[in-house]
Tab-separated table of C-alpha atoms and ligand atoms in Angstrom:
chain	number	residue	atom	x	y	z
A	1	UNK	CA	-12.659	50.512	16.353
A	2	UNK	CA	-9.669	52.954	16.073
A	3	UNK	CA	-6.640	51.092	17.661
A	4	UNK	CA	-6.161	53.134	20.605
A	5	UNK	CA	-10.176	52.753	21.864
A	6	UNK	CA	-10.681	51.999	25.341
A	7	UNK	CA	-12.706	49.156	26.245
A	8	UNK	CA	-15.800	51.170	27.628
A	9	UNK	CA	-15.402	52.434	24.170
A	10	UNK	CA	-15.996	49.092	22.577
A	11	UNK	CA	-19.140	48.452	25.156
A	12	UNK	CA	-20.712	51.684	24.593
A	13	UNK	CA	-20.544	50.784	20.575
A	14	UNK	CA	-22.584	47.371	22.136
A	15	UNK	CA	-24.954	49.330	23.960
A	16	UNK	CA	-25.810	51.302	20.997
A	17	UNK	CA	-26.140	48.500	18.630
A	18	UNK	CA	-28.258	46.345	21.250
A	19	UNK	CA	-30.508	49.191	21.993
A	20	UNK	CA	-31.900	49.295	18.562
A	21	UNK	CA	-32.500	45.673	18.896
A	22	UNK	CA	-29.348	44.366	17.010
A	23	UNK	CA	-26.819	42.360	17.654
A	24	UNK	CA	-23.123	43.321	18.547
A	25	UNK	CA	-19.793	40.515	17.882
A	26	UNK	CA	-16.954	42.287	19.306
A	27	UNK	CA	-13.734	40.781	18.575
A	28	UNK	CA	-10.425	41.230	20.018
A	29	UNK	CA	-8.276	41.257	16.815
A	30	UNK	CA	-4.163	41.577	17.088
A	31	UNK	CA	-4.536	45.219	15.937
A	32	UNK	CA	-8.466	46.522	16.854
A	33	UNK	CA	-11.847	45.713	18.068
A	34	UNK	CA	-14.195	44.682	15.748
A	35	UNK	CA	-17.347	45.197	16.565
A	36	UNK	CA	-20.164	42.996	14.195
A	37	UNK	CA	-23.660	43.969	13.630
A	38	UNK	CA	-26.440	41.591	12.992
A	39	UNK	CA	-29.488	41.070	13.169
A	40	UNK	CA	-30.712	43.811	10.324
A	41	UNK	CA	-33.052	43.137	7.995
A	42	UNK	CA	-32.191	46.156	5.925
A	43	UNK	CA	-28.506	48.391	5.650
A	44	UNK	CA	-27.616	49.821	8.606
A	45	UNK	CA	-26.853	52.946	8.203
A	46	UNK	CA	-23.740	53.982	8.948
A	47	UNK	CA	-24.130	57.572	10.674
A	48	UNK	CA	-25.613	56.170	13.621
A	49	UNK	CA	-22.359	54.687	14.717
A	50	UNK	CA	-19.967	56.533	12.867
A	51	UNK	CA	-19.113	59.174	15.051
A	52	UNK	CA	-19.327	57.435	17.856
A	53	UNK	CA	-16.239	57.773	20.617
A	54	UNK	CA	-13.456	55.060	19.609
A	55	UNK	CA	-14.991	54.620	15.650
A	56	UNK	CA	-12.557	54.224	12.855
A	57	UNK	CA	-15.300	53.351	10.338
A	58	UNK	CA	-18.349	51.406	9.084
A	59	UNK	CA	-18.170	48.750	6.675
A	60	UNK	CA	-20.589	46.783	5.079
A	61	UNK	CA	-19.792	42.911	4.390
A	62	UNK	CA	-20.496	42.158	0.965
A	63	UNK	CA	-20.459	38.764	1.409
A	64	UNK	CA	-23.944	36.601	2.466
A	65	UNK	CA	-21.797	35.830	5.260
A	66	UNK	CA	-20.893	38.004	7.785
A	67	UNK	CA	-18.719	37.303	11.117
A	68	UNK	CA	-17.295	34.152	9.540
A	69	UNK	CA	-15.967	36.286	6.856
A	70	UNK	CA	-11.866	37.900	6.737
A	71	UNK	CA	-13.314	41.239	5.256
A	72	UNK	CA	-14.909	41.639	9.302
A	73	UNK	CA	-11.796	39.820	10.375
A	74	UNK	CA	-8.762	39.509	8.989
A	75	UNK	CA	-6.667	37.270	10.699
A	76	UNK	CA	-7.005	33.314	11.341
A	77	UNK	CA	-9.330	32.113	13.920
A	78	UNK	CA	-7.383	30.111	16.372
A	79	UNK	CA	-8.236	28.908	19.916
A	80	UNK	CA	-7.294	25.379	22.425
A	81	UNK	CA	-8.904	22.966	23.177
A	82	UNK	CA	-7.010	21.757	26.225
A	83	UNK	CA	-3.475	22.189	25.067
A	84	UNK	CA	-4.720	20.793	21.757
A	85	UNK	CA	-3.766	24.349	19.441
A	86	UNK	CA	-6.723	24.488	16.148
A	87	UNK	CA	-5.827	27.115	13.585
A	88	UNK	CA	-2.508	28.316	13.784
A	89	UNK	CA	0.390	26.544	12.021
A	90	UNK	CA	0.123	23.294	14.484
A	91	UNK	CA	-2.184	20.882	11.966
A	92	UNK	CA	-4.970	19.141	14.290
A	93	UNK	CA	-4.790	15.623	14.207
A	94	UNK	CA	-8.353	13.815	15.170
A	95	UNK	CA	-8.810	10.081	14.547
A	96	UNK	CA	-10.848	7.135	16.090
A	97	UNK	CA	-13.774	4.786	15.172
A	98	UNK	CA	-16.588	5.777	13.063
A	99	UNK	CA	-18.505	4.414	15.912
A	100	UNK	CA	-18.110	4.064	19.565
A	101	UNK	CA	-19.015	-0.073	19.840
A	102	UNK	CA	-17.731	-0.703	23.388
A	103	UNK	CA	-15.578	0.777	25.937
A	104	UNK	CA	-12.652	-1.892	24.989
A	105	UNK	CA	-12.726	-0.784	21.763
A	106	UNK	CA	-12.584	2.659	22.377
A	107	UNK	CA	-9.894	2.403	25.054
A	108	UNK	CA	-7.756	0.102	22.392
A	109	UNK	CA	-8.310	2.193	19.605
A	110	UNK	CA	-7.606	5.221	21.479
A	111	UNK	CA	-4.703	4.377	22.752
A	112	UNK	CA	-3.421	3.260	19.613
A	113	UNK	CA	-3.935	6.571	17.723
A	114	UNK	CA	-2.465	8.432	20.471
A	115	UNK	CA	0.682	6.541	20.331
A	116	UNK	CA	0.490	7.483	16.882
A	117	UNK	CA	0.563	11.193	17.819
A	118	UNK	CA	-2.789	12.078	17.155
A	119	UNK	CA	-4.227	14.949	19.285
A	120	UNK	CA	-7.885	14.412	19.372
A	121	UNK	CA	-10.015	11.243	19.889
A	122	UNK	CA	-13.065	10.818	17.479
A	123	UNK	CA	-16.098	8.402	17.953
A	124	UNK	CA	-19.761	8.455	16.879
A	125	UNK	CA	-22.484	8.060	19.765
A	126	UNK	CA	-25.204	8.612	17.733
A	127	UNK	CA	-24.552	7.647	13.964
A	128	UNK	CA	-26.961	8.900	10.655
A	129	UNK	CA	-26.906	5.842	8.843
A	130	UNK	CA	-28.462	5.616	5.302
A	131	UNK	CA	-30.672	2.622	6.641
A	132	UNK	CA	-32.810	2.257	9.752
A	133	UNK	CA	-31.668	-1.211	9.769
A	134	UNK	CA	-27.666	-0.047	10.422
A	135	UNK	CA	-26.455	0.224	13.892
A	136	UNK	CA	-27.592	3.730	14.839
A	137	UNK	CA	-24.889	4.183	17.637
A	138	UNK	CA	-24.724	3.287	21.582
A	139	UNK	CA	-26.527	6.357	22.028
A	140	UNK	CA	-25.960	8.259	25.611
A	141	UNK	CA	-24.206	4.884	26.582
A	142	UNK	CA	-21.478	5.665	24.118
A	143	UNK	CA	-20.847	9.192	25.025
A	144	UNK	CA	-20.119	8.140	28.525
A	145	UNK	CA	-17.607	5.667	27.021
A	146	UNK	CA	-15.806	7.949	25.204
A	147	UNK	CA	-15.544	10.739	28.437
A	148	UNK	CA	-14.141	7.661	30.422
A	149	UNK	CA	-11.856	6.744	27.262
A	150	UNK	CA	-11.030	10.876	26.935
A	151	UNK	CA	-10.177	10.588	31.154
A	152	UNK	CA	-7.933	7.504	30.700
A	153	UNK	CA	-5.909	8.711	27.525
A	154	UNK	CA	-5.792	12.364	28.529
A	155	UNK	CA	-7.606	12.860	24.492
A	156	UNK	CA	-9.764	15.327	24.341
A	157	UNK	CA	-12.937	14.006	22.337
A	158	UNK	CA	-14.926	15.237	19.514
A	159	UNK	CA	-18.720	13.374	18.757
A	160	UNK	CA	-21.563	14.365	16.762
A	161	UNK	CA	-24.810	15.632	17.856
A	162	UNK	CA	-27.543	14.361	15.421
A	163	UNK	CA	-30.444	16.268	16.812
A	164	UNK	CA	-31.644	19.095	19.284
A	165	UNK	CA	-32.169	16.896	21.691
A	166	UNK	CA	-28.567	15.558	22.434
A	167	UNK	CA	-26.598	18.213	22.142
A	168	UNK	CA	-26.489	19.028	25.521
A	169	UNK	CA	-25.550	15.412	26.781
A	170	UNK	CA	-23.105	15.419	23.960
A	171	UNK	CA	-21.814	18.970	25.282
A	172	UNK	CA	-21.304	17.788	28.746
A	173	UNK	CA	-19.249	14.676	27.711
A	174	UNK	CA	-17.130	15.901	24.619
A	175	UNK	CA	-14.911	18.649	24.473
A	176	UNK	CA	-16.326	19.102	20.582
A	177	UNK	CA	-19.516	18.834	18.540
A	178	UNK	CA	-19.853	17.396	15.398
A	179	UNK	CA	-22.192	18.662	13.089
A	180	UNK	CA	-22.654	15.896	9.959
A	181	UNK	CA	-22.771	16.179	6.684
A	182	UNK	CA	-26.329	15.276	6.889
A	183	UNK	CA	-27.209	18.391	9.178
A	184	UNK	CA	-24.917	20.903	7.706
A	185	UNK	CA	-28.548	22.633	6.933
A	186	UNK	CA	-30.499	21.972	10.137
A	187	UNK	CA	-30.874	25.474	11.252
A	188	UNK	CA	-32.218	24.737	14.652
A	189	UNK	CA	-29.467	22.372	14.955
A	190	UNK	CA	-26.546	25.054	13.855
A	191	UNK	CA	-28.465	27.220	16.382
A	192	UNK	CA	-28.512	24.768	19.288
A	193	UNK	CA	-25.052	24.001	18.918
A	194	UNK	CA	-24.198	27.538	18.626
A	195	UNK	CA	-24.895	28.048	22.272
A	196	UNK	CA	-23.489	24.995	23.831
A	197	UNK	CA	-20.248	26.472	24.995
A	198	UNK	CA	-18.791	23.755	23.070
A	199	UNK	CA	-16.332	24.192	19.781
A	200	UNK	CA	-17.995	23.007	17.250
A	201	UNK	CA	-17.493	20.658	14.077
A	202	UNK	CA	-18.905	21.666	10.986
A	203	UNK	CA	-18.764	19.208	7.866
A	204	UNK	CA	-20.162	20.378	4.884
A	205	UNK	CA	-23.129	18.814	3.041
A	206	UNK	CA	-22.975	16.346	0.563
A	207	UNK	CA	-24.265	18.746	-2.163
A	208	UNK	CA	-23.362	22.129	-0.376
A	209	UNK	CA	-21.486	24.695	-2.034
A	210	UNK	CA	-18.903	26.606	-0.202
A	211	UNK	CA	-20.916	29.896	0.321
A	212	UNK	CA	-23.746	27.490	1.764
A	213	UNK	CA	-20.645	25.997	4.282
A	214	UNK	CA	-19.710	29.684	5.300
A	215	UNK	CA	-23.299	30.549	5.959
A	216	UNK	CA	-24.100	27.444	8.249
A	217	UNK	CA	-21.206	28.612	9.612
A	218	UNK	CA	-22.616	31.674	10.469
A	219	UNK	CA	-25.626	30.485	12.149
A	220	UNK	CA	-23.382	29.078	14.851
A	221	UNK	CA	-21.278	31.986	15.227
A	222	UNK	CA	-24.644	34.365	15.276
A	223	UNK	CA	-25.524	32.251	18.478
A	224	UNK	CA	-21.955	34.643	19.847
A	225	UNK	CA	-20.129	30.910	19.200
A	226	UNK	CA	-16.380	31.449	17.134
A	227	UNK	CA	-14.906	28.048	17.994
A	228	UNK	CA	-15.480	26.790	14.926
A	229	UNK	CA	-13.670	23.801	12.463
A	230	UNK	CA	-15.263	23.620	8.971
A	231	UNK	CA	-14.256	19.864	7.624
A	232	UNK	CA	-14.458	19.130	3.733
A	233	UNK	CA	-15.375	15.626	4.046
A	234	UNK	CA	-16.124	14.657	0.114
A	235	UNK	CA	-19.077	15.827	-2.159
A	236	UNK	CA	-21.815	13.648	-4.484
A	237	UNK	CA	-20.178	13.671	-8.065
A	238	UNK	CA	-20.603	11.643	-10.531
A	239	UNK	CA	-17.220	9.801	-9.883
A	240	UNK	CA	-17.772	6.255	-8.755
A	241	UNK	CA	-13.933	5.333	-8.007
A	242	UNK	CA	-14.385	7.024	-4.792
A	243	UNK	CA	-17.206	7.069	-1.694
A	244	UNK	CA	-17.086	11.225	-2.264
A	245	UNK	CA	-14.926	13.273	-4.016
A	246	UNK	CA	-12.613	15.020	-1.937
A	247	UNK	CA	-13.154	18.812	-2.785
A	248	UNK	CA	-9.579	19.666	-2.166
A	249	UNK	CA	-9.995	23.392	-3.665
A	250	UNK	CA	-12.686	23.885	-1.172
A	251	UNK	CA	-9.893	24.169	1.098
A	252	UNK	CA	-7.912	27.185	-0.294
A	253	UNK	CA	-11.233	28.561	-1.158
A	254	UNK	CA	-12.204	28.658	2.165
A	255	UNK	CA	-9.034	30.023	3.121
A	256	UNK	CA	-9.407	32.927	1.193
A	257	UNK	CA	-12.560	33.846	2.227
A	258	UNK	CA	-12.939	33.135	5.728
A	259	UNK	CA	-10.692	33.175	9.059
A	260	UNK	CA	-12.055	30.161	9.841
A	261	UNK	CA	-9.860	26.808	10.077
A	262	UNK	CA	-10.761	24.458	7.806
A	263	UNK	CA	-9.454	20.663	8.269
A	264	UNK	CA	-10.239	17.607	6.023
A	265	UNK	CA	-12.215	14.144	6.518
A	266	UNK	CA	-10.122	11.659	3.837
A	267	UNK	CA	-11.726	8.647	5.374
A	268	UNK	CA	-15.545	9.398	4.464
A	269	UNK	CA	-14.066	10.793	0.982
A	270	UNK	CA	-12.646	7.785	0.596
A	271	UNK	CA	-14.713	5.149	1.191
A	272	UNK	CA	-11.811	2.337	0.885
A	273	UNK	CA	-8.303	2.180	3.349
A	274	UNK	CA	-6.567	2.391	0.477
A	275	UNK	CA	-7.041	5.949	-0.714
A	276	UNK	CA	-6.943	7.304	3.146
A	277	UNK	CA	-3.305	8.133	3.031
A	278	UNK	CA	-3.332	10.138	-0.857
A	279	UNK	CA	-6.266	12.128	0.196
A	280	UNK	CA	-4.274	13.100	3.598
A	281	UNK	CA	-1.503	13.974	1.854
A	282	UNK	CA	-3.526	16.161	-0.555
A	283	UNK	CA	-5.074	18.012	1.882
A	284	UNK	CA	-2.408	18.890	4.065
A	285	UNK	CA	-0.328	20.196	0.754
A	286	UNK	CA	-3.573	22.733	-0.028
A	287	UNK	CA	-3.675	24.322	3.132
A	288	UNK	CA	-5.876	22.150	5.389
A	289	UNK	CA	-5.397	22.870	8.837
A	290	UNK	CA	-5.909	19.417	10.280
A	291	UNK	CA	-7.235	15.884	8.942
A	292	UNK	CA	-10.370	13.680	11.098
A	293	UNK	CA	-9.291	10.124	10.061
A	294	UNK	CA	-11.119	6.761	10.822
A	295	UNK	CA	-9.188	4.282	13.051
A	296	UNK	CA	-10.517	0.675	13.532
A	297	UNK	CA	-8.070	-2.206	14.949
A	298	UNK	CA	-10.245	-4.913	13.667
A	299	UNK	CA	-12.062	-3.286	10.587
A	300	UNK	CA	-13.855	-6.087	9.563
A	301	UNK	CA	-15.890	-6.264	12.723
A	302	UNK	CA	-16.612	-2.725	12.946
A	303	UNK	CA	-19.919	-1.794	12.879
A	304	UNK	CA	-19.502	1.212	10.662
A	305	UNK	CA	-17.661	2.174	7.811
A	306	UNK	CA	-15.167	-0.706	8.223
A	307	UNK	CA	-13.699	-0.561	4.283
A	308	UNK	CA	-12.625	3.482	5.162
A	309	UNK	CA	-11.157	2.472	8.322
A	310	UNK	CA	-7.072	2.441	8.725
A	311	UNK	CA	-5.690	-0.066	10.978
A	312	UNK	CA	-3.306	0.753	13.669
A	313	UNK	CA	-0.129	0.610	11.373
A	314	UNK	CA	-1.622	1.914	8.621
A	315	UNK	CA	-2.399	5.489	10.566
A	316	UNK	CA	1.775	5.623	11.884
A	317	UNK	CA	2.806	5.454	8.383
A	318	UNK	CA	0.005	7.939	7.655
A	319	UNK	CA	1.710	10.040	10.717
A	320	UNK	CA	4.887	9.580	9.620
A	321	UNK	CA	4.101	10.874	5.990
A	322	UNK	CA	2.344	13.523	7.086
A	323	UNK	CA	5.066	14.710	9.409
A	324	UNK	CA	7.309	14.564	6.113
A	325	UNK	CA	5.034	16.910	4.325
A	326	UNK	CA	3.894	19.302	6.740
A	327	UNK	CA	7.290	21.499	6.915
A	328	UNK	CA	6.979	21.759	3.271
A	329	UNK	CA	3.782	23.805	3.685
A	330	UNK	CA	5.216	25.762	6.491
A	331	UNK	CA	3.105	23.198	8.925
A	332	UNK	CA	4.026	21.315	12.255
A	333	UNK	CA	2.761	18.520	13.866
A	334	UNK	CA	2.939	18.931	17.664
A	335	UNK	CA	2.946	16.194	20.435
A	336	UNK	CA	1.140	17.564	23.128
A	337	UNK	CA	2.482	16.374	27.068
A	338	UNK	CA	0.313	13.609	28.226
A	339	UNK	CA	-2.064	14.781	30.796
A	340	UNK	CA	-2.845	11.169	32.004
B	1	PEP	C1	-18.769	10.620	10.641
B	1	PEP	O1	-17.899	11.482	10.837
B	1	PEP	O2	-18.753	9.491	11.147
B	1	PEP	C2	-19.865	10.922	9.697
B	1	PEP	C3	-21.028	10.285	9.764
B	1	PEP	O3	-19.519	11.853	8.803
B	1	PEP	P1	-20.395	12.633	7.696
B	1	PEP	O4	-21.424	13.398	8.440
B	1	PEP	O5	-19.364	13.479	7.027
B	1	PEP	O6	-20.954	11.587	6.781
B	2	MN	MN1	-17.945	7.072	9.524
């Protein structure tokens, strides 16, 4: 839309796009509306909006993807969660157990990371394990441990939803939704999710390319859903020194591309404590806008992904690196005022 359109403008552009059975984006950018169309099977053609009140011009998208892309909008995607800032030149700071085992845990662990400085609090309800025969998660039981634990500490909590069927009951307890690796290409999931009024988490596949990222991507933001974090969380190579390989040029690929943030996952890269710290530091220094780390206080009980897990000193020194490094990169790494 031409810079100076009115906002009935803008809605009668919607109204013309809806009524021939399309869908309209708008989106409030720092200079204009954009207005997205999908929904098409073939090219839209451009006349029938073109000279409509308010329109600077038509473009087509060249890429596959279409809202997530910057060619329909420029500038990065930022938005709160809380006071918790995703996006902008704050990096966002999530750690926590790979699972939620207990409410002491949680509580400890939670408390532990926030001292730390970490914004978000992470924990898996329901868990995809490899084997039926792994702990699967506390199930609905853990999500209401981790709302009390996100009450208490004043964290606001991301989990993941592994199917349809509990993304609402992870909606109403977490302030984010975690789609896994696993699901990155669950279509009805990336749908469901889409219109939970959630932000959600989106961690690319274990074989997915980058283009296949973006476009699961944009099944969630089709659903009229922009909150989204994409999280490069390691791909299947044929290196065996690490769990995953860390993808680290995904990140200024994505960058490029697509106003989305993108943050990293150095723990399930990993595999083993000992590379958590490297992979951080990696990340942060090509662009990523936050890191998801794994936080256990007594790793060798955990129930999950123990080896990957930092202990409680292990993520301040992480902190305190990180803190080092991010004004390098033009980053920051805000402490948020307690709400509890
Ligand atoms: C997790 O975050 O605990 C997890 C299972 O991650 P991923 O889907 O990346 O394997
Ligand atoms: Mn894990």
């Amino acid at each position: 839309m031409k810079m100076d359109a009115e906002s009935d403008m803008v809605e009668n552009v919607v109204r013309e796009v809806e009524e021939r059975g399309l869908k309209a984006h708008p989106i409030a950018g720092a200079q204009r509306t954009a207005i997205g169309i999908t929904g098409n099977i073939g090219v839209v053609e451009p006349a029938q909006f073109e000279n409509l009140p308010g329109v600077l011009e038509v473009l087509q998208v060249s890429h596959p993807y279409k809202l997530v892309s910057r060619e329909f909008k420029p500038e990065n995607t930022t938005f709160q969660i809380g006071k918790v800032k995703i996006g902008g030149p704050d990096l966002l700071i999530i750690a926590g157990p790979c699972s939620v085992e207990s409410y002491e845990q949680t509580l400890r662990i939670a408390n532990h990371v926030k001292d730390a400085g970490a914004h978000m609090l992470r924990g898996g309800a329901f868990k995809p394990r490899t084997s039926p025969y792994s702990f699967q998660g506390l199930g609905e039981e853990g999500l209401k441990i981790l709302a009390r634990v996100s009450q208490e500490t004043g964290l606001p909590v991301v989990t993941e939803a592994l199917d349809i069927d509990v993304v609402d009951a992870a909606a109403e307890h977490a302030d984010m939704i975690q789609i896994g690796a696993r699901n990155m290409q669950n279509y009805t999931l990336l749908k469901r999710a889409g219109q939970c009024g959630r932000p959600v988490l989106l961690k690319r596949g274990l074989s997915a390319t980058v283009t296949e990222l973006l476009l699961a991507a944009e099944y969630v933001m089709d659903q009229g859903n922009g909150q989204i974090v994409l999280c490069e969380r390691g791909i299947r190579t044929f290196a065996d020194h690490a769990r995953n390989t860390l993808d680290v040029a995904a990140i200024p690929a994505v960058k490029r591309i697509s106003h989305l943030p993108i943050i990293a996952d150095p723990s399930h890269a990993a595999g083993k404590r000992h590379k958590v710290a490297p992979l951080s530091r990696s990340a942060v220094a090509a662009g990523a806008d936050g890191l998801m780390v794994e936080v256990h206080d007594r790793p060798e009980e955990a129930l999950s992904d123990g080896a990957q897990a930092l202990r409680p000193a292990g993520f301040v020194e992480l902190m305190e690196a990180v803190r080092q490094l991010a004004p390098a990169v033009g980053r920051s790494i805000p402490t948020y005022a307690s709400s509890s």
